[in-house]
Short mmCIF file of C-alpha atoms and ligand atoms in Angstrom, two decimals:
data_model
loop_
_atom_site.label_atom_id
_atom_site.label_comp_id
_atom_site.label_asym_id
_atom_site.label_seq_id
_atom_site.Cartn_x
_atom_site.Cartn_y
_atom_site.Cartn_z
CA UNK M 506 4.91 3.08 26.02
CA UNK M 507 6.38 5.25 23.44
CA UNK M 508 6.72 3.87 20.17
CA UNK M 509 10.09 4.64 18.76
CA UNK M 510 9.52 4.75 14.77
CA UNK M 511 11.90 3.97 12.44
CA UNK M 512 11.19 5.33 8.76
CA UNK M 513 12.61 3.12 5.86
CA UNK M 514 11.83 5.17 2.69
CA UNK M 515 10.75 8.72 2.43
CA UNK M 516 9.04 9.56 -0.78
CA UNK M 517 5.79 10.80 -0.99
CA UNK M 518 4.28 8.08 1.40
CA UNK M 519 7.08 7.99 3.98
CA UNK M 520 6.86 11.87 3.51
CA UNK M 521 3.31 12.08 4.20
CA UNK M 522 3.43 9.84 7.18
CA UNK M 523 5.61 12.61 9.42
CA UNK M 524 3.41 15.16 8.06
CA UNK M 525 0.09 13.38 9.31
CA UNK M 526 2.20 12.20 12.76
CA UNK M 527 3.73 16.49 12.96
CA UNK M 528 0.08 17.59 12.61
CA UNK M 529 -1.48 15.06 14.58
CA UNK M 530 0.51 14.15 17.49
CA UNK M 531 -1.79 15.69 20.20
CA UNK M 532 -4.73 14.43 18.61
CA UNK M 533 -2.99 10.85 18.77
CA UNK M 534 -2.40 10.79 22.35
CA UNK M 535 -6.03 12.33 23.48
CA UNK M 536 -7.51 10.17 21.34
CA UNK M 537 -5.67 6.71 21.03
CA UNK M 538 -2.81 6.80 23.64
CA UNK M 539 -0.17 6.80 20.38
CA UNK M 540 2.94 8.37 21.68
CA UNK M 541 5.41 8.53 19.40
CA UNK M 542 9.18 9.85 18.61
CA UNK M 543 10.65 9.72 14.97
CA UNK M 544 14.26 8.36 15.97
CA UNK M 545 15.50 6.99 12.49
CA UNK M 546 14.67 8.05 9.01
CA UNK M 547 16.08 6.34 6.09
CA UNK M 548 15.82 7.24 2.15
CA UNK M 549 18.03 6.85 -0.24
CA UNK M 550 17.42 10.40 -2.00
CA UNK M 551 16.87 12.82 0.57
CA UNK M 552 19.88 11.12 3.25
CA UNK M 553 19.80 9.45 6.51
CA UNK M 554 18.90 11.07 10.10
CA UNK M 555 18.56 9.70 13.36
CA UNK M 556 18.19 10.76 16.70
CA UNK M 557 17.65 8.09 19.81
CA UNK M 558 15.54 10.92 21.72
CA UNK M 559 13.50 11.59 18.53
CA UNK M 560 14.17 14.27 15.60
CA UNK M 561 12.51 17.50 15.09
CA UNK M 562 10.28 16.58 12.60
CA UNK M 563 9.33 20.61 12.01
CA UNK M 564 12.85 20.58 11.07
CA UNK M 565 13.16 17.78 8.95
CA UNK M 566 9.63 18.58 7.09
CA UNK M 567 11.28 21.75 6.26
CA UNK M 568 14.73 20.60 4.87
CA UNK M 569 12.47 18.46 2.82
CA UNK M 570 10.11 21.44 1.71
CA UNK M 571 13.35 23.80 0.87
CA UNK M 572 15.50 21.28 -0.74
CA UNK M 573 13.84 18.10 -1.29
CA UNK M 574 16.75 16.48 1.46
CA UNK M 575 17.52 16.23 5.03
CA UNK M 576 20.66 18.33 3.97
CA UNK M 577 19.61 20.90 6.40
CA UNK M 578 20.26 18.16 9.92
CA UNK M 579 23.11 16.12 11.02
CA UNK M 580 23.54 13.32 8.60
CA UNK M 581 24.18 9.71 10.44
CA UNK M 582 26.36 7.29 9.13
CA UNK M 583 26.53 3.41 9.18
CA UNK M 584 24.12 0.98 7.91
CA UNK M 585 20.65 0.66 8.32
CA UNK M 586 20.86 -2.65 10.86
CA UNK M 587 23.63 -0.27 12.58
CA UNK M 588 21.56 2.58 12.51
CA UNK M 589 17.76 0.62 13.49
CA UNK M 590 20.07 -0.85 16.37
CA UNK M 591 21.50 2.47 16.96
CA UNK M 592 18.59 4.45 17.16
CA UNK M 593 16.48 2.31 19.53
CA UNK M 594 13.78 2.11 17.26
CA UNK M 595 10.43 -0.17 18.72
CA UNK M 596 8.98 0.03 15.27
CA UNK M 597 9.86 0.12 11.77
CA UNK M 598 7.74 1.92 9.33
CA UNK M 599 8.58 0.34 5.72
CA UNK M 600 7.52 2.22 2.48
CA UNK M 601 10.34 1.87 0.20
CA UNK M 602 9.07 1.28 -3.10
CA UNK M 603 8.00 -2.19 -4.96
CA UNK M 604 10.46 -5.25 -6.46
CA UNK M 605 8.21 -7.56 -7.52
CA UNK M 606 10.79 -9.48 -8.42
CA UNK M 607 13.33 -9.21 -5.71
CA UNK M 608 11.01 -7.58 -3.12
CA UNK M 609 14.50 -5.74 -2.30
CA UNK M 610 15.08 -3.10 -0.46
CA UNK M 611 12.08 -3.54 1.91
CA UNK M 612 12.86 -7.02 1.99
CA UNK M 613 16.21 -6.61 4.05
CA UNK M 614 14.80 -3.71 6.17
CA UNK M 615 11.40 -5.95 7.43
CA UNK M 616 13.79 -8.93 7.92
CA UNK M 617 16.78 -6.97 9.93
CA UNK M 618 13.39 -5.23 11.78
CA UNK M 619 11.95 -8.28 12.74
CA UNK M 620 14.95 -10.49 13.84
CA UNK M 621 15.52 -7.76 16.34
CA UNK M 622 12.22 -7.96 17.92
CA UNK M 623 10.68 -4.73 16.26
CA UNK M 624 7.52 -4.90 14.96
CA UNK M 625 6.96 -3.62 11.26
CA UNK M 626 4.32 -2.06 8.81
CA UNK M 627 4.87 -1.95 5.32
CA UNK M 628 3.43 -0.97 2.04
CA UNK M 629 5.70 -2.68 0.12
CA UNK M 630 4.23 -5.33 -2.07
CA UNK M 631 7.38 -6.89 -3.10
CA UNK M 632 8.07 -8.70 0.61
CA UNK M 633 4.70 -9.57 1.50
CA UNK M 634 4.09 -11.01 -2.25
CA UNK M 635 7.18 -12.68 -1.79
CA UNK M 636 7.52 -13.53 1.54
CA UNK M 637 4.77 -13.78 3.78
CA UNK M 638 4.90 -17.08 5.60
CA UNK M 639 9.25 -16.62 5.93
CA UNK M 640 8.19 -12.86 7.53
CA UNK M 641 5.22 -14.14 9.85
CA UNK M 642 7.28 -17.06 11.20
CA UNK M 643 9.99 -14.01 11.65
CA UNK M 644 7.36 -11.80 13.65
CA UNK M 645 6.46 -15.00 15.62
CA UNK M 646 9.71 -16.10 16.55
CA UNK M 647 10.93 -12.88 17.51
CA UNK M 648 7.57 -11.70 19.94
CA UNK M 649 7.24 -9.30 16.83
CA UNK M 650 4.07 -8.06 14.78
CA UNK M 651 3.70 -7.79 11.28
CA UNK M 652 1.09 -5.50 9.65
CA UNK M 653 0.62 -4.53 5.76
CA UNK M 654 -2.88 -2.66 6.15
CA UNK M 655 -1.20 -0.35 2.77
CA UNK M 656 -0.43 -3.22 -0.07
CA UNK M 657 -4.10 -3.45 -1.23
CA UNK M 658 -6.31 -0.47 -0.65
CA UNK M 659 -3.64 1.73 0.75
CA UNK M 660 -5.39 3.20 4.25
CA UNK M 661 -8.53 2.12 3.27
CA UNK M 662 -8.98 -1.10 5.79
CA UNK M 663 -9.69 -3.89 3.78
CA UNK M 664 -7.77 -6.22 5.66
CA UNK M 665 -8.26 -4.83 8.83
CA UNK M 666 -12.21 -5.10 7.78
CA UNK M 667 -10.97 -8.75 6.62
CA UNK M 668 -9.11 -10.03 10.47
CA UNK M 669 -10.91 -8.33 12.80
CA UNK M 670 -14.17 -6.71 11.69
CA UNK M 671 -15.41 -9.61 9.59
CA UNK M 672 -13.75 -12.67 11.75
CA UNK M 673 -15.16 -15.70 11.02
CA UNK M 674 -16.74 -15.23 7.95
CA UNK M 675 -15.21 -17.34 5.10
CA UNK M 676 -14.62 -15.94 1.35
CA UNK M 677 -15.56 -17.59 -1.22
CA UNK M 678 -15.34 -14.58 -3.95
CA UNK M 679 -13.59 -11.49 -4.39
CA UNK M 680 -13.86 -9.02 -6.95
CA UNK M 681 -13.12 -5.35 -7.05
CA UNK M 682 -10.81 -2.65 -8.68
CA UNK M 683 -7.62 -2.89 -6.49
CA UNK M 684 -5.46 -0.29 -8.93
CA UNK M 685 -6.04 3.17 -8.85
CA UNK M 686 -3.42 4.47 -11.39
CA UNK M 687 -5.76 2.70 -14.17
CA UNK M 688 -8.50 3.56 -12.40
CA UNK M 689 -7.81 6.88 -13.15
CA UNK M 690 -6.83 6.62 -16.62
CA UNK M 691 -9.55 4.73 -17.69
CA UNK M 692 -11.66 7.23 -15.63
CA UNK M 693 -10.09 9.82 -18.03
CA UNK M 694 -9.91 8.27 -20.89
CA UNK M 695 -13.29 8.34 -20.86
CA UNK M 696 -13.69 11.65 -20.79
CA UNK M 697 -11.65 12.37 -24.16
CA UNK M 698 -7.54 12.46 -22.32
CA UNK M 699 -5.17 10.57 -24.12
CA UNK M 700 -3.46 7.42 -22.40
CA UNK M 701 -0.25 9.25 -21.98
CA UNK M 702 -1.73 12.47 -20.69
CA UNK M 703 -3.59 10.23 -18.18
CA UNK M 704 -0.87 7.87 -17.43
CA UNK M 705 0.90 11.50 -16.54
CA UNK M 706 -1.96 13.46 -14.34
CA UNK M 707 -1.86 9.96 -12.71
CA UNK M 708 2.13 9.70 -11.79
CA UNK M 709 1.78 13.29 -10.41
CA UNK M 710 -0.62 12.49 -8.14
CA UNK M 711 1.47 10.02 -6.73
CA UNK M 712 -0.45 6.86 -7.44
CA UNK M 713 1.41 5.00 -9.97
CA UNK M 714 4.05 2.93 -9.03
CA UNK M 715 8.20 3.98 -9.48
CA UNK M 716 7.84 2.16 -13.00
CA UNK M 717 4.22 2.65 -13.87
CA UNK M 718 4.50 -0.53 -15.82
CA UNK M 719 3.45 -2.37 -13.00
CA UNK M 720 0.37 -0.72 -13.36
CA UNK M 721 -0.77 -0.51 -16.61
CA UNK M 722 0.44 -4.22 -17.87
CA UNK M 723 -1.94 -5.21 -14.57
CA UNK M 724 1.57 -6.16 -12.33
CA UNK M 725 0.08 -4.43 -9.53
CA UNK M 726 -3.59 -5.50 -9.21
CA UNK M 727 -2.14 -9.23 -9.80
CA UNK M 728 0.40 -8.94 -6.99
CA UNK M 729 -2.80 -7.69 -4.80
CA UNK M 730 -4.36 -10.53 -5.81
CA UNK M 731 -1.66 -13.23 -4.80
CA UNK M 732 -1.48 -11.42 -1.30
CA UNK M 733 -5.54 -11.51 -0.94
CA UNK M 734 -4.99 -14.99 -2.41
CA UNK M 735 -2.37 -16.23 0.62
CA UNK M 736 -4.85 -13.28 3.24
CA UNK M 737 -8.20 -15.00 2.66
CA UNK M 738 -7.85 -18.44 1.48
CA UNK M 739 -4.42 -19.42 2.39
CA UNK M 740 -3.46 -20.12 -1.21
CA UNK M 741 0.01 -19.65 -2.42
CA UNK M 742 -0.51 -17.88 -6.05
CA UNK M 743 2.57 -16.63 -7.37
CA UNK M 744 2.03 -13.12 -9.41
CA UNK M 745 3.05 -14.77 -12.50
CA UNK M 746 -0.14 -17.74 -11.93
CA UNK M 747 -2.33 -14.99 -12.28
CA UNK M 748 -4.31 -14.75 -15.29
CA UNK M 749 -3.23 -11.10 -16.17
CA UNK M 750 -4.45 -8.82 -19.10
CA UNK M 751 -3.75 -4.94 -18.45
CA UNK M 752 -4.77 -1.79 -19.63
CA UNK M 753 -2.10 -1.02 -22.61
CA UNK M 754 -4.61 -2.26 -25.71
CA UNK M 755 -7.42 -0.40 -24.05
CA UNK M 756 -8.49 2.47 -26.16
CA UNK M 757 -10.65 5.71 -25.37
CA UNK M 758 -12.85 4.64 -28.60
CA UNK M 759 -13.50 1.48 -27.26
CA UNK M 760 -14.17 2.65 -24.03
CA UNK M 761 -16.63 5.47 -25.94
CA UNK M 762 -17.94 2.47 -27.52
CA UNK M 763 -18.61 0.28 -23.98
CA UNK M 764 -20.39 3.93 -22.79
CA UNK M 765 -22.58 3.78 -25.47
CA UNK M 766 -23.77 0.57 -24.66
CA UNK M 767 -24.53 1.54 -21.18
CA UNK M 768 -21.20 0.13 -20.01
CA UNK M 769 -17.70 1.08 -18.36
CA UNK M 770 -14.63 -0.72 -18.97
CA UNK M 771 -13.08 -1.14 -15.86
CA UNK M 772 -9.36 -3.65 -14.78
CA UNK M 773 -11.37 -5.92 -12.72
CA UNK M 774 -9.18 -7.99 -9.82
CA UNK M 775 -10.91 -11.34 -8.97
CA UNK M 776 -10.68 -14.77 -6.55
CA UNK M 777 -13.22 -17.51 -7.05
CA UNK M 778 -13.08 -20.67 -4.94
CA UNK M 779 -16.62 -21.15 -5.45
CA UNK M 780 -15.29 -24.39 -8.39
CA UNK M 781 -12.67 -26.84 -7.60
CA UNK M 782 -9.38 -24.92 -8.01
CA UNK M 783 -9.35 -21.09 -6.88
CA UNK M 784 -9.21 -19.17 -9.70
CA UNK M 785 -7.06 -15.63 -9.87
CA UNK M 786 -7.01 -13.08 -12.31
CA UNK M 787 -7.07 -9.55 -13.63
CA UNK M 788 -8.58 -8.58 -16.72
CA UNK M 789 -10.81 -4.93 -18.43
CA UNK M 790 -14.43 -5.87 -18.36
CA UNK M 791 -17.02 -4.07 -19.68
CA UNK M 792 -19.42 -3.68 -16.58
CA UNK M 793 -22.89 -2.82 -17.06
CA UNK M 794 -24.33 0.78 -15.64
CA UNK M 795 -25.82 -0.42 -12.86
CA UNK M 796 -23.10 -2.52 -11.32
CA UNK M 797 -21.38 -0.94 -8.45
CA UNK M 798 -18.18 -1.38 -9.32
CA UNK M 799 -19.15 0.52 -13.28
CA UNK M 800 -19.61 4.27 -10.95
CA UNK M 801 -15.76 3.99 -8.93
CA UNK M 802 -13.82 6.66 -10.46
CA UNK M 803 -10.56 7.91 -10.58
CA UNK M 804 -8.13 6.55 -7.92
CA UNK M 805 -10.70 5.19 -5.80
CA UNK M 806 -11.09 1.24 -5.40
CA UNK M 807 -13.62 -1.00 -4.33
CA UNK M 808 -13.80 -4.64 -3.33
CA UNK M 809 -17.01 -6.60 -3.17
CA UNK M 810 -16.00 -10.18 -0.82
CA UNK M 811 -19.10 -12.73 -1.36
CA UNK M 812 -18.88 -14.71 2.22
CA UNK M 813 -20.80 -17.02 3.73
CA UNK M 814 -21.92 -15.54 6.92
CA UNK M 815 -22.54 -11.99 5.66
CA UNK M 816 -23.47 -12.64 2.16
CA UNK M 817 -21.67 -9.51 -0.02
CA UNK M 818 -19.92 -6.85 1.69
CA UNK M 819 -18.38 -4.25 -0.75
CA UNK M 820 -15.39 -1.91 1.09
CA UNK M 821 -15.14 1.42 -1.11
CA UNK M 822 -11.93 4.39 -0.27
CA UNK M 823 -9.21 5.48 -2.01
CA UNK M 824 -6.79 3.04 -3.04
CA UNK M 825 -3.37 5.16 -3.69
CA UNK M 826 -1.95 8.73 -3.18
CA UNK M 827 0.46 10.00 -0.69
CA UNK M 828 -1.55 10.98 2.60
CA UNK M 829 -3.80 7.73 1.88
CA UNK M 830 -0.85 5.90 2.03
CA UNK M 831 0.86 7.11 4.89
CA UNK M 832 -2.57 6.67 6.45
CA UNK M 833 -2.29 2.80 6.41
CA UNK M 834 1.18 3.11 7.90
CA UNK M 835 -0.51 5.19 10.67
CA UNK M 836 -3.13 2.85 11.32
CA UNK M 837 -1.46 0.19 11.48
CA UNK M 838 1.19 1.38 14.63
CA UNK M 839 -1.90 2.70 16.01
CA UNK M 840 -3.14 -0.60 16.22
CA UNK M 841 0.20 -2.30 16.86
CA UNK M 842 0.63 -0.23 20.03
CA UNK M 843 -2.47 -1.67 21.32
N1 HSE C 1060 0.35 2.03 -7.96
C1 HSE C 1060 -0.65 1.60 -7.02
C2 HSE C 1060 -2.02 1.99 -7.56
C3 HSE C 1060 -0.38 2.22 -5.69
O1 HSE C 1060 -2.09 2.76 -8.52
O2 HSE C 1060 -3.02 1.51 -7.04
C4 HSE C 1060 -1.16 1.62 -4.57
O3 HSE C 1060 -0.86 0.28 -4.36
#
């Protein structure tokens, strides 16, 4: 079968996910049977294009490299139901970016996606924070499936590793550093950079978020945590339940002074249903030298899950950026189709 992708969103992720798919598409079929054609692609900037016999992506990668649009193909008209109906599409690809407060527009595209029987990736936070049994009763109903490899971790497989590589252990901890913009700041803030000069470097490497807020007030590792929270123990923990401190008070003197200790401060990300009530937060800890968490630098991230079969298992990758990103949207069609 061909899978017929629909792109919804194409900024640096959705942008990085044709360029992966243009490089890669013999190396796809040899190697995993992942056929593919590009028939719809949706973004709000660069314009709308669709093709029901699939677009030439050499062409569209190129409008996008000379003028930052799609200005340079036929542009389609109608709505995006019209258009996802229109185009034929077996499979949406959602990377629009995060509402964590309306989970809007990704919301709208996964639901008019999955009511039609197409099945959907996303690394939008905002609908699977907000919505995740409505959008799995959705997939269900419809003979659809829904996959989110991208909201914690980006293509680094955590919750693959979670469903399928580790099924049938049970957490009972989880602990890790889930954001990679302050990652990366406090990475260089430790080195001497000023917060804004590393809130800066880490926007133009395309990890913080459309309003990097959510990223250094701790927004983002908190909404990881309510989806890990709902993943792994079935708990509904709305964002706001999480006990959330960010990065904004953190200082490069005081991280100078944790160094000096033999320490690195670090936004730790945690779940504990080891007491009586599962406990959620998000907090800087100063972590001592020789824990593995105190060496991840930079925009990497690392989870340690304590479980009972397996004891710890800590997953380590990147955890934003562009191709990283568009990775987990890859990976998880590639798995859909099978
Ligand atoms: N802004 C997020 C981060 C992107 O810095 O980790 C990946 O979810």
């Amino acid at each position: 079968m061909i899978n017929k992708i629909a792109l919804a969103g194409c900024g640096n992720v959705g942008t990085a996910l044709l360029e992966i798919l243009h490089e890669k598409k013999d190396e796809l079929r040899e190697k995993y049977g992942f056929e593919y054609k590009v028939v719809l692609v949706s973004d709000l900037m660069k314009g709308v294009i669709m093709d029901p016999e699939g677009l030439d992506l050499g062409a569209a990668l190129e409008s996008v490299r000379e003028t930052r649009t799609f200005e340079k193909l036929p542009r389609a008209e109608g709505s995006f139901e019209e258009l996802l109906e229109r185009s034929g599409a077996t499979v949406l690809a959602e990377g629009t970016p995060t509402n964590l407060k309306t989970g809007e527009p990704g919301l709208t595209h996964i639901r008019a996606a999955l009511s039609r029987g197409i099945s959907v990736t996303t690394t939008n936070k905002g609908p699977i924070a907000l919505a995740f049994d409505e959008l799995t009763e959705l997939a269900k109903a419809n003979g659809a499936q829904l996959s989110y490899e991208g909201v914690v971790m980006s293509g680094t497989p955590f919750i693959d590793m979670m469903k399928s590589g580790m099924a049938g252990c049970t957490a009972i901890r989880v602990e890790g550093i889930v954001n990679g913009t302050t990652n990366f700041m406090l990475t260089k803030m430790g080195e001497g950079m000023e917060y804004g000069a590393a809130l800066a470097e880490a926007q133009a490497l395309g990890y913080a978020e459309a309003d990097p807020t959510g990223d250094v007030e701790g927004w983002d590792a908190a909404v990881k945590v309510s989806i890990l929270a709902k993943i792994l123990f079935g708990a509904d923990v709305p964002v706001d339940k999480v006990e959330r401190t960010g990065i904004t008070k953190v200082t490069p003197a005081q991280i100078e002074e944790a160094k000096k200790n033999g320490r690195a401060v670090k936004l730790i990300a945690g779940l504990d249903a080891s007491g009586a009530q599962l406990r959620a937060y998000v907090e800087p800890k100063e972590i001592p030298a020789s824990h593995p968490l105190a060496s991840i630098n930079g925009g990497t991230n690392a989870i340690t899950v304590t479980t009972d079969n397996l004891g710890d298992v800590t997953l380590i990758g990147p955890g934003a950026g562009r191709r990283e990103t568009g990775q987990a949207l890859l990976g998880d069609m590639i798995r859909m189709s099978k």
